[in-house]
């Protein structure tokens, strides 16, 4: 738990609805709170530059470990420059992806050593974990259908089998980490938004009681 602010991350495979949910939650929470939204990789000038590099479809030669280190570098920068200061000011931070993405994608998707990735995450976040993580669960084929028409980035080009391994990783994480709450992402945007808001309110209330 953070001292003053409240930190929420959104997770799920590509096309699961994270960005849509982030925008609707921010609209609602902003009515009574000060909210900062970021995306990962990204959220700062440097982290957005790393994003361009790591997602560039021409960079097919990036090795798995290099990829993990690039995501970690982008995360380290956004934690220090944006997330920690916002939490210290008492703001709510909503991150479209955070450290679970590294475990799901580089760990379960690519097969990199999980302990190496947990250690790397700890290093690049200084041990800053979300108070609440909303995991949007959806079948990769359904998520893919939603996004037809968009140009695939480097990771999306890797296809449905990769996304299926990533999903399996998220399911393991969601079953083992109490901070992660799993939502059925096949429902309507309104239903998902309402459930997310309920979970956030419950978590905020119990935090304020402590
Ligand atoms: P992500 O950020 O996880 O990649 P997006 O929020 O960009 O996902 O959503 C991917 C696509 O699916 C977008 O076209 C979006 O409008 C659509 N979408 C998002 N949520 C839903 C939903 N609950 N039902 C149907 N389509 C959705
Ligand atoms: P993005 O377009 O933000 O995600 P989405 O397609 O869900 O809207 O692209 C970010 C990509 O980077 C996505 O494919 C997941 C991947 N990624 C990792 O592999 N590891 C990480 O640690 C992070 C933060 C992202």
Coordinates of N, CA and C and ligand atoms in Angstrom, one line a residue:
X1 N 0.8 -1.2 0.0 CA 0.0 0.0 0.0 C 0.9 1.2 0.0
X2 N 0.5 2.3 -0.7 CA 1.3 3.5 -0.8 C 0.8 4.4 0.3
X3 N 1.7 5.3 0.7 CA 1.4 6.2 1.9 C 0.2 7.1 1.7
X4 N 0.1 7.7 0.5 CA -1.0 8.7 0.4 C -1.8 8.4 -0.9
X5 N -1.2 8.3 -2.0 CA -2.0 8.1 -3.3 C -2.5 6.7 -3.4
X6 N -3.1 6.4 -4.5 CA -3.6 5.0 -4.8 C -3.3 4.6 -6.2
X7 N -2.7 3.4 -6.3 CA -2.1 3.0 -7.6 C -2.8 1.8 -8.2
X8 N -3.4 2.0 -9.4 CA -4.2 1.0 -10.1 C -3.5 0.6 -11.4
X9 N -3.3 -0.7 -11.7 CA -2.8 -1.0 -13.0 C -3.9 -1.8 -13.7
X10 N -3.9 -1.7 -15.1 CA -4.8 -2.5 -15.9 C -3.9 -3.4 -16.7
X11 N -4.3 -4.7 -16.8 CA -3.6 -5.7 -17.5 C -4.5 -6.5 -18.4
X12 N -3.8 -7.2 -19.4 CA -4.6 -8.1 -20.3 C -3.9 -8.2 -21.6
X13 N -4.2 -9.1 -22.4 CA -3.6 -9.3 -23.7 C -3.9 -8.1 -24.6
X14 N -3.3 -8.0 -25.8 CA -3.5 -6.9 -26.7 C -5.0 -7.0 -27.1
X15 N -5.7 -5.8 -27.1 CA -7.1 -5.8 -27.5 C -8.1 -6.2 -26.5
X16 N -7.7 -6.3 -25.2 CA -8.6 -6.8 -24.2 C -9.5 -5.7 -23.7
X17 N -9.2 -4.4 -24.0 CA -10.0 -3.3 -23.6 C -9.5 -2.4 -22.5
X18 N -8.1 -2.5 -22.3 CA -7.5 -1.7 -21.2 C -7.6 -0.2 -21.4
X19 N -7.3 0.2 -22.7 CA -7.3 1.6 -22.9 C -8.7 2.2 -22.8
X20 N -9.7 1.5 -23.4 CA -11.1 1.9 -23.3 C -11.5 2.1 -21.8
X21 N -11.1 1.0 -21.0 CA -11.5 1.1 -19.6 C -10.7 2.2 -18.9
X22 N -9.5 2.4 -19.2 CA -8.7 3.4 -18.5 C -9.4 4.8 -18.7
X23 N -9.8 5.0 -20.0 CA -10.4 6.4 -20.3 C -11.7 6.5 -19.5
X24 N -12.5 5.5 -19.5 CA -13.8 5.7 -18.8 C -13.6 5.8 -17.3
X25 N -12.7 5.1 -16.7 CA -12.4 5.2 -15.3 C -11.9 6.6 -14.9
X26 N -11.0 7.0 -15.7 CA -10.4 8.4 -15.5 C -11.5 9.4 -15.5
X27 N -12.4 9.3 -16.5 CA -13.5 10.3 -16.6 C -14.3 10.3 -15.4
X28 N -14.6 9.1 -14.9 CA -15.5 9.0 -13.7 C -14.8 9.5 -12.4
X29 N -13.5 8.9 -12.2 CA -12.8 9.2 -11.0 C -12.4 10.7 -10.9
X30 N -12.2 11.3 -12.0 CA -11.7 12.7 -12.1 C -12.8 13.7 -11.5
X31 N -14.0 13.2 -11.4 CA -15.1 14.1 -10.8 C -14.8 14.4 -9.4
X32 N -14.2 13.5 -8.6 CA -14.0 13.7 -7.2 C -12.5 13.6 -6.8
X33 N -11.7 13.2 -7.7 CA -10.3 13.0 -7.3 C -9.3 13.6 -8.4
X34 N -8.1 13.6 -8.0 CA -7.1 14.0 -9.0 C -6.4 12.8 -9.5
X35 N -6.6 12.5 -10.8 CA -6.1 11.2 -11.4 C -5.1 11.5 -12.4
X36 N -4.0 10.6 -12.4 CA -3.0 10.6 -13.4 C -3.0 9.3 -14.2
X37 N -3.1 9.4 -15.5 CA -3.1 8.2 -16.3 C -1.8 8.1 -17.1
X38 N -1.3 6.9 -17.1 CA -0.1 6.6 -17.9 C -0.3 5.3 -18.7
X39 N 0.5 5.2 -19.8 CA 0.6 3.9 -20.4 C 2.0 3.4 -20.4
X40 N 2.1 2.0 -20.5 CA 3.4 1.4 -20.5 C 3.6 0.5 -21.7
X41 N 4.7 0.5 -22.4 CA 5.8 1.4 -22.2 C 5.4 2.8 -22.6
X42 N 5.9 3.8 -21.8 CA 5.6 5.2 -22.1 C 5.4 6.0 -20.9
X43 N 4.7 7.1 -21.1 CA 4.3 8.0 -19.9 C 5.3 9.1 -19.6
X44 N 6.5 9.0 -20.2 CA 7.5 10.1 -20.1 C 8.1 10.2 -21.5
X45 N 8.8 11.3 -21.8 CA 9.5 11.5 -23.1 C 10.4 10.4 -23.4
X46 N 11.3 10.0 -22.4 CA 12.3 9.0 -22.6 C 11.6 7.6 -22.8
X47 N 10.6 7.4 -21.9 CA 9.9 6.1 -22.0 C 9.1 5.9 -23.3
X48 N 8.6 7.0 -23.8 CA 7.9 7.0 -25.1 C 8.9 6.7 -26.3
X49 N 10.1 7.2 -26.1 CA 11.2 6.9 -27.1 C 11.5 5.4 -27.1
X50 N 11.6 4.9 -25.8 CA 11.9 3.4 -25.7 C 10.7 2.6 -26.3
X51 N 9.5 3.1 -26.1 CA 8.3 2.4 -26.7 C 8.5 2.4 -28.2
X52 N 8.8 3.5 -28.8 CA 8.9 3.5 -30.3 C 10.0 2.5 -30.8
X53 N 11.1 2.4 -30.0 CA 12.1 1.4 -30.4 C 11.7 0.0 -30.2
X54 N 11.1 -0.3 -29.1 CA 10.8 -1.7 -28.8 C 9.6 -2.2 -29.6
X55 N 8.6 -1.3 -30.0 CA 7.5 -1.8 -30.7 C 7.6 -1.7 -32.3
X56 N 8.7 -1.1 -32.7 CA 9.0 -0.9 -34.1 C 9.0 -2.2 -34.9
X57 N 8.1 -2.4 -35.8 CA 8.0 -3.7 -36.5 C 9.3 -4.0 -37.2
X58 N 10.2 -3.0 -37.5 CA 11.4 -3.3 -38.2 C 12.5 -3.9 -37.3
X59 N 12.3 -3.8 -36.0 CA 13.3 -4.3 -35.1 C 13.1 -5.7 -34.7
X60 N 13.0 -6.6 -35.7 CA 12.8 -8.0 -35.5 C 13.9 -8.7 -34.8
X61 N 15.1 -8.0 -34.8 CA 16.3 -8.7 -34.2 C 16.4 -8.5 -32.7
X62 N 15.5 -7.8 -32.0 CA 15.6 -7.6 -30.6 C 15.5 -8.9 -29.9
X63 N 16.5 -9.3 -29.1 CA 16.5 -10.5 -28.3 C 15.6 -10.4 -27.1
X64 N 15.2 -11.6 -26.6 CA 14.2 -11.6 -25.5 C 14.7 -10.8 -24.3
X65 N 16.0 -11.0 -23.9 CA 16.5 -10.4 -22.7 C 16.6 -8.9 -22.9
X66 N 17.0 -8.5 -24.1 CA 17.1 -7.1 -24.5 C 15.8 -6.4 -24.3
X67 N 14.7 -7.1 -24.9 CA 13.4 -6.6 -24.8 C 13.0 -6.4 -23.3
X68 N 13.2 -7.4 -22.5 CA 12.9 -7.2 -21.1 C 13.6 -6.0 -20.4
X69 N 14.8 -5.8 -20.8 CA 15.6 -4.7 -20.2 C 15.1 -3.4 -20.7
X70 N 14.6 -3.3 -22.0 CA 14.1 -2.1 -22.5 C 12.8 -1.7 -21.8
X71 N 11.9 -2.7 -21.6 CA 10.7 -2.4 -20.9 C 11.0 -2.0 -19.5
X72 N 12.0 -2.6 -18.9 CA 12.4 -2.3 -17.5 C 12.9 -0.9 -17.4
X73 N 13.7 -0.5 -18.4 CA 14.3 0.9 -18.4 C 13.1 1.9 -18.6
X74 N 12.2 1.6 -19.5 CA 11.1 2.6 -19.6 C 10.3 2.7 -18.3
X75 N 10.1 1.5 -17.6 CA 9.3 1.5 -16.4 C 10.1 2.3 -15.3
X76 N 11.4 2.1 -15.2 CA 12.1 2.7 -14.1 C 12.0 4.3 -14.3
X77 N 12.0 4.7 -15.5 CA 11.9 6.2 -15.7 C 10.5 6.7 -15.4
X78 N 9.4 6.0 -15.8 CA 8.1 6.5 -15.5 C 7.8 6.4 -14.0
X79 N 8.3 5.4 -13.3 CA 8.1 5.3 -11.9 C 8.7 6.5 -11.2
X80 N 10.0 6.8 -11.5 CA 10.6 7.9 -10.8 C 10.1 9.3 -11.2
X81 N 9.8 9.4 -12.5 CA 9.4 10.7 -13.0 C 8.0 11.1 -12.7
X82 N 7.1 10.1 -12.8 CA 5.7 10.4 -12.8 C 4.9 9.7 -11.7
X83 N 5.1 8.3 -11.5 CA 4.2 7.6 -10.6 C 4.5 7.9 -9.2
X84 N 5.7 7.8 -8.7 CA 6.0 8.0 -7.3 C 5.7 9.5 -6.9
X85 N 6.1 10.5 -7.7 CA 5.7 11.9 -7.3 C 4.2 12.0 -7.2
X86 N 3.4 11.5 -8.2 CA 2.0 11.6 -8.1 C 1.4 11.0 -6.9
X87 N 1.9 9.8 -6.5 CA 1.4 9.1 -5.3 C 1.8 9.9 -4.1
X88 N 2.9 10.5 -4.1 CA 3.4 11.3 -2.9 C 2.5 12.6 -2.8
X89 N 1.9 13.0 -3.9 CA 1.0 14.2 -3.9 C -0.4 13.7 -3.5
X90 N -0.6 12.4 -3.3 CA -1.9 11.9 -2.9 C -2.8 11.7 -4.1
X91 N -2.3 11.6 -5.3 CA -3.1 11.4 -6.5 C -3.4 9.9 -6.7
X92 N -4.4 9.6 -7.5 CA -4.7 8.3 -8.0 C -3.9 8.1 -9.3
X93 N -3.2 7.0 -9.4 CA -2.5 6.8 -10.7 C -3.1 5.5 -11.3
X94 N -3.4 5.7 -12.6 CA -3.9 4.5 -13.4 C -3.0 4.2 -14.5
X95 N -2.4 3.0 -14.5 CA -1.4 2.6 -15.5 C -2.0 1.6 -16.4
X96 N -2.0 1.9 -17.7 CA -2.3 0.9 -18.8 C -1.1 0.1 -19.0
X97 N -1.1 -1.1 -18.3 CA 0.1 -2.0 -18.2 C 1.1 -1.5 -17.1
X98 N 1.6 -2.5 -16.4 CA 2.7 -2.3 -15.5 C 3.5 -3.6 -15.4
X99 N 4.0 -3.9 -14.2 CA 5.0 -5.0 -14.1 C 4.5 -6.4 -14.5
X100 N 3.2 -6.6 -14.3 CA 2.7 -7.9 -14.6 C 2.8 -8.2 -16.1
X101 N 2.8 -7.2 -17.0 CA 3.0 -7.4 -18.4 C 4.3 -8.0 -18.7
X102 N 5.4 -7.7 -18.0 CA 6.7 -8.3 -18.2 C 6.7 -9.8 -17.9
X103 N 6.0 -10.1 -16.8 CA 5.9 -11.5 -16.4 C 5.1 -12.3 -17.4
X104 N 4.0 -11.7 -17.9 CA 3.1 -12.4 -18.8 C 3.8 -12.5 -20.2
X105 N 4.3 -11.4 -20.7 CA 4.8 -11.4 -22.1 C 6.2 -12.0 -22.2
X106 N 7.2 -11.4 -21.4 CA 8.6 -11.9 -21.5 C 8.7 -13.3 -20.8
X107 N 8.0 -13.5 -19.7 CA 8.1 -14.7 -19.0 C 7.3 -15.8 -19.7
X108 N 6.0 -15.8 -19.6 CA 5.1 -16.8 -20.2 C 5.1 -16.8 -21.7
X109 N 5.1 -15.6 -22.3 CA 5.1 -15.5 -23.8 C 6.4 -16.0 -24.4
X110 N 7.5 -15.4 -23.9 CA 8.8 -15.7 -24.5 C 9.6 -16.8 -23.9
X111 N 9.2 -17.1 -22.6 CA 9.9 -18.2 -22.0 C 11.2 -17.8 -21.2
X112 N 11.3 -16.5 -20.9 CA 12.5 -16.0 -20.1 C 12.3 -16.5 -18.7
X113 N 13.4 -16.6 -18.0 CA 13.4 -17.1 -16.6 C 12.6 -16.2 -15.7
X114 N 11.6 -16.8 -15.0 CA 10.7 -15.9 -14.3 C 11.3 -15.2 -13.1
X115 N 12.3 -15.9 -12.4 CA 12.9 -15.3 -11.3 C 13.7 -14.1 -11.7
X116 N 14.4 -14.2 -12.9 CA 15.1 -13.1 -13.4 C 14.2 -11.9 -13.6
X117 N 13.0 -12.1 -14.1 CA 12.0 -11.1 -14.4 C 11.4 -10.5 -13.1
X118 N 11.2 -11.3 -12.1 CA 10.7 -10.8 -10.9 C 11.7 -9.9 -10.3
X119 N 13.0 -10.3 -10.3 CA 14.1 -9.5 -9.7 C 14.2 -8.2 -10.5
X120 N 14.1 -8.3 -11.8 CA 14.3 -7.1 -12.7 C 13.1 -6.1 -12.4
X121 N 11.9 -6.6 -12.2 CA 10.8 -5.8 -11.9 C 11.0 -5.1 -10.6
X122 N 11.5 -5.8 -9.6 CA 11.8 -5.2 -8.3 C 12.8 -4.1 -8.4
X123 N 13.8 -4.4 -9.2 CA 14.9 -3.4 -9.4 C 14.3 -2.1 -10.0
X124 N 13.6 -2.3 -11.1 CA 13.2 -1.1 -11.9 C 12.0 -0.3 -11.3
X125 N 11.3 -0.9 -10.3 CA 10.2 -0.2 -9.7 C 10.6 0.2 -8.3
X126 N 11.7 -0.2 -7.8 CA 12.1 0.0 -6.4 C 11.1 -0.6 -5.4
X127 N 10.4 -1.6 -5.9 CA 9.5 -2.3 -5.0 C 8.1 -1.7 -5.0
X128 N 7.8 -0.8 -6.0 CA 6.5 -0.1 -6.0 C 5.5 -1.0 -6.7
X129 N 4.6 -1.6 -6.0 CA 3.5 -2.5 -6.6 C 2.2 -1.8 -6.5
X130 N 1.3 -2.1 -7.5 CA 0.0 -1.5 -7.5 C -0.8 -1.9 -6.2
X131 N -1.7 -1.0 -5.8 CA -2.6 -1.3 -4.7 C -3.7 -2.3 -5.3
X132 N -4.0 -2.1 -6.5 CA -5.0 -2.9 -7.2 C -4.7 -3.1 -8.7
X133 N -4.8 -4.3 -9.1 CA -4.6 -4.6 -10.6 C -5.9 -5.2 -11.1
X134 N -6.4 -4.6 -12.2 CA -7.6 -5.2 -12.8 C -7.1 -5.9 -14.1
X135 N -7.3 -7.2 -14.1 CA -6.9 -8.0 -15.2 C -8.1 -8.3 -16.1
X136 N -8.1 -7.9 -17.4 CA -9.2 -8.1 -18.3 C -8.9 -9.4 -19.1
X137 N -9.7 -10.4 -18.8 CA -9.5 -11.7 -19.4 C -10.4 -11.9 -20.6
X138 N -9.7 -12.3 -21.7 CA -10.5 -12.5 -23.0 C -9.7 -13.5 -23.8
X139 N -10.4 -14.3 -24.7 CA -9.8 -15.2 -25.6 C -9.0 -14.4 -26.7
X140 N -7.8 -14.8 -27.0 CA -7.0 -14.0 -28.0 C -7.8 -13.8 -29.4
X141 N -8.5 -14.8 -29.8 CA -9.2 -14.7 -31.1 C -10.2 -13.6 -31.0
X142 N -11.0 -13.5 -29.9 CA -12.0 -12.5 -29.8 C -11.3 -11.1 -29.7
X143 N -10.2 -11.0 -29.0 CA -9.5 -9.7 -28.9 C -9.0 -9.3 -30.2
X144 N -8.5 -10.3 -31.0 CA -8.0 -10.0 -32.3 C -9.1 -9.5 -33.3
X145 N -10.3 -10.1 -33.2 CA -11.4 -9.7 -34.0 C -11.8 -8.2 -33.8
X146 N -11.7 -7.8 -32.5 CA -12.0 -6.5 -32.2 C -11.1 -5.5 -32.8
X147 N -9.9 -5.9 -33.1 CA -8.9 -4.9 -33.5 C -8.6 -5.0 -35.0
X148 N -9.3 -5.8 -35.8 CA -9.0 -5.8 -37.2 C -9.1 -4.5 -37.8
X149 N -8.2 -4.2 -38.7 CA -8.2 -2.8 -39.3 C -7.1 -2.0 -38.8
X150 N -6.6 -2.3 -37.5 CA -5.5 -1.6 -37.0 C -4.2 -2.3 -37.5
X151 N -3.1 -1.5 -37.7 CA -1.9 -2.0 -38.1 C -1.2 -2.7 -37.0
X152 N -0.7 -4.0 -37.1 CA -0.1 -4.7 -36.0 C 1.3 -4.2 -35.7
X153 N 1.6 -4.0 -34.4 CA 3.0 -3.6 -34.0 C 3.8 -4.9 -33.9
X154 N 5.1 -4.7 -33.5 CA 6.0 -5.9 -33.6 C 5.5 -7.1 -32.8
X155 N 5.0 -6.8 -31.6 CA 4.5 -7.9 -30.7 C 3.3 -8.5 -31.3
X156 N 2.4 -7.7 -31.8 CA 1.1 -8.2 -32.3 C 1.3 -9.1 -33.5
X157 N 2.4 -8.9 -34.2 CA 2.7 -9.7 -35.4 C 2.9 -11.1 -35.0
X158 N 3.2 -11.4 -33.7 CA 3.6 -12.7 -33.4 C 2.5 -13.7 -33.2
X159 N 1.3 -13.2 -33.3 CA 0.1 -14.0 -33.5 C -0.6 -14.6 -32.2
X160 N -1.5 -15.4 -32.6 CA -2.5 -15.9 -31.5 C -1.9 -16.8 -30.6
X161 N -0.9 -17.7 -31.0 CA -0.3 -18.6 -30.1 C 0.5 -17.9 -29.0
X162 N 1.2 -16.9 -29.4 CA 1.9 -16.1 -28.4 C 0.9 -15.4 -27.4
X163 N -0.2 -14.9 -27.9 CA -1.1 -14.2 -27.1 C -1.8 -15.2 -26.1
X164 N -1.9 -16.5 -26.6 CA -2.5 -17.5 -25.8 C -1.6 -17.9 -24.6
X165 N -0.3 -17.9 -24.9 CA 0.7 -18.2 -23.8 C 0.7 -17.0 -22.8
X166 N 0.6 -15.8 -23.3 CA 0.5 -14.6 -22.4 C -0.7 -14.7 -21.5
X167 N -1.8 -15.0 -22.1 CA -3.1 -15.1 -21.4 C -2.9 -16.2 -20.3
X168 N -2.3 -17.3 -20.6 CA -2.1 -18.4 -19.6 C -1.3 -17.8 -18.4
X169 N -0.3 -17.0 -18.8 CA 0.5 -16.4 -17.7 C -0.3 -15.5 -16.8
X170 N -1.1 -14.7 -17.4 CA -1.9 -13.8 -16.6 C -2.8 -14.6 -15.7
X171 N -3.4 -15.7 -16.2 CA -4.3 -16.5 -15.4 C -3.6 -17.1 -14.2
X172 N -2.3 -17.5 -14.4 CA -1.5 -18.0 -13.2 C -1.3 -16.8 -12.2
X173 N -0.9 -15.6 -12.8 CA -0.6 -14.5 -11.9 C -1.9 -14.1 -11.1
X174 N -3.0 -14.1 -11.8 CA -4.3 -13.6 -11.2 C -4.7 -14.6 -10.1
X175 N -4.4 -15.9 -10.3 CA -4.8 -16.9 -9.2 C -3.8 -16.8 -8.0
X176 N -2.7 -16.2 -8.2 CA -1.7 -16.3 -7.1 C -1.5 -15.0 -6.4
X177 N -1.9 -13.9 -7.0 CA -1.7 -12.5 -6.4 C -3.0 -11.9 -5.9
X178 N -3.2 -11.7 -4.6 CA -4.5 -11.2 -4.2 C -4.7 -9.8 -4.7
X179 N -3.7 -9.0 -5.0 CA -4.0 -7.6 -5.5 C -4.6 -7.6 -6.9
X180 N -4.5 -8.8 -7.6 CA -5.0 -8.9 -9.0 C -6.4 -9.4 -9.0
X181 N -7.4 -8.6 -9.6 CA -8.7 -9.0 -9.7 C -9.1 -9.3 -11.2
X182 N -9.6 -10.4 -11.4 CA -9.9 -10.8 -12.8 C -11.3 -10.4 -13.2
X183 N -11.4 -9.8 -14.4 CA -12.7 -9.3 -14.9 C -12.9 -10.0 -16.3
X184 N -14.2 -10.4 -16.5 CA -14.6 -11.0 -17.8 C -14.7 -9.9 -18.8
X185 N -13.7 -9.9 -19.7 CA -13.6 -8.7 -20.7 C -14.4 -8.9 -21.9
X186 N -15.2 -10.0 -22.0 CA -16.1 -10.2 -23.1 C -17.4 -9.5 -23.0
X187 N -17.7 -8.9 -21.8 CA -18.9 -8.3 -21.6 C -18.9 -6.8 -22.2
X188 N -20.0 -6.1 -22.0 CA -20.1 -4.8 -22.6 C -19.2 -3.8 -21.8
X189 N -18.8 -2.7 -22.5 CA -18.0 -1.7 -21.9 C -18.6 -1.3 -20.6
X190 N -19.9 -1.1 -20.6 CA -20.6 -0.5 -19.4 C -20.5 -1.5 -18.2
X191 N -20.7 -2.8 -18.5 CA -20.6 -3.8 -17.4 C -19.2 -3.9 -16.8
X192 N -18.2 -3.8 -17.7 CA -16.8 -3.9 -17.2 C -16.5 -2.6 -16.4
X193 N -16.9 -1.5 -16.9 CA -16.7 -0.2 -16.2 C -17.3 -0.3 -14.8
X194 N -18.6 -0.7 -14.7 CA -19.2 -0.7 -13.4 C -18.5 -1.7 -12.5
X195 N -18.1 -2.8 -12.9 CA -17.4 -3.8 -12.0 C -16.1 -3.2 -11.6
X196 N -15.4 -2.6 -12.5 CA -14.1 -2.0 -12.2 C -14.3 -0.9 -11.1
X197 N -15.3 0.0 -11.3 CA -15.5 1.0 -10.3 C -15.9 0.5 -9.0
X198 N -16.7 -0.6 -8.9 CA -17.0 -1.3 -7.7 C -15.8 -1.7 -7.0
X199 N -14.9 -2.4 -7.7 CA -13.7 -3.0 -7.1 C -12.8 -1.8 -6.6
X200 N -12.7 -0.8 -7.4 CA -11.8 0.4 -7.0 C -12.4 1.0 -5.7
X201 N -13.7 1.2 -5.7 CA -14.3 1.8 -4.5 C -14.1 1.0 -3.2
X202 N -14.3 -0.3 -3.4 CA -14.1 -1.2 -2.2 C -12.7 -1.1 -1.7
X203 N -11.8 -1.2 -2.6 CA -10.3 -1.1 -2.2 C -10.0 0.2 -1.6
X204 N -10.5 1.3 -2.2 CA -10.2 2.6 -1.6 C -10.8 2.7 -0.2
X205 N -12.0 2.2 0.0 CA -12.7 2.3 1.3 C -11.9 1.5 2.3
X206 N -11.5 0.3 2.0 CA -10.8 -0.5 3.0 C -9.4 0.1 3.3
X207 N -8.8 0.8 2.3 CA -7.6 1.4 2.5 C -7.8 2.6 3.5
X208 N -8.9 3.4 3.3 CA -9.1 4.5 4.1 C -9.4 4.1 5.6
X209 N -10.0 2.9 5.8 CA -10.3 2.4 7.1 C -9.0 2.0 7.9
X210 N -7.9 1.6 7.1 CA -6.7 1.1 7.8 C -6.0 2.2 8.5
Ligands
LIG1 P1 -6.3 -2.6 -25.4 O1 -5.9 -1.2 -24.9 O2 -6.3 -3.6 -24.3 O3 -5.4 -3.0 -26.6 P2 -8.6 -1.2 -26.5 O4 -9.2 -0.5 -25.3 O5 -7.8 -0.4 -27.4 O6 -7.8 -2.5 -25.9 O7 -9.8 -2.0 -27.2 C1 -9.5 -2.8 -28.4 C2 -10.7 -2.6 -29.3 O8 -11.9 -3.2 -28.7 C3 -11.2 -1.2 -29.6 O9 -11.6 -1.1 -30.9 C4 -12.3 -0.9 -28.6 O10 -13.2 0.1 -29.1 C5 -12.9 -2.3 -28.6 N1 -13.5 -2.6 -27.2 C6 -13.0 -2.2 -26.0 N2 -13.8 -2.7 -25.0 C7 -14.8 -3.5 -25.6 C8 -15.9 -4.2 -25.2 N3 -16.2 -4.4 -23.8 N4 -16.7 -4.8 -26.1 C9 -16.4 -4.7 -27.4 N5 -15.4 -4.0 -27.9 C10 -14.6 -3.4 -27.1
LIG2 P1 0.2 -1.5 -26.5 O1 -0.3 -1.0 -27.8 O2 0.3 -0.4 -25.4 O3 -0.7 -2.6 -25.9 P2 -2.2 -3.0 -26.4 O4 -1.9 -3.7 -27.7 O5 -2.6 -4.0 -25.4 O6 -3.0 -1.8 -26.4 O7 1.5 -2.2 -26.8 C1 2.4 -2.6 -25.8 C2 3.0 -3.9 -26.2 O8 4.1 -4.2 -25.4 C3 2.0 -5.1 -26.0 O9 2.1 -6.0 -27.0 C4 2.6 -5.7 -24.7 C5 4.0 -5.4 -24.7 N1 4.7 -5.3 -23.4 C6 5.6 -6.3 -23.0 O10 5.8 -7.3 -23.8 N2 6.2 -6.3 -21.8 C7 6.0 -5.2 -21.0 O11 6.6 -5.2 -19.9 C8 5.1 -4.2 -21.4 C9 4.8 -3.0 -20.5 C10 4.4 -4.3 -22.6

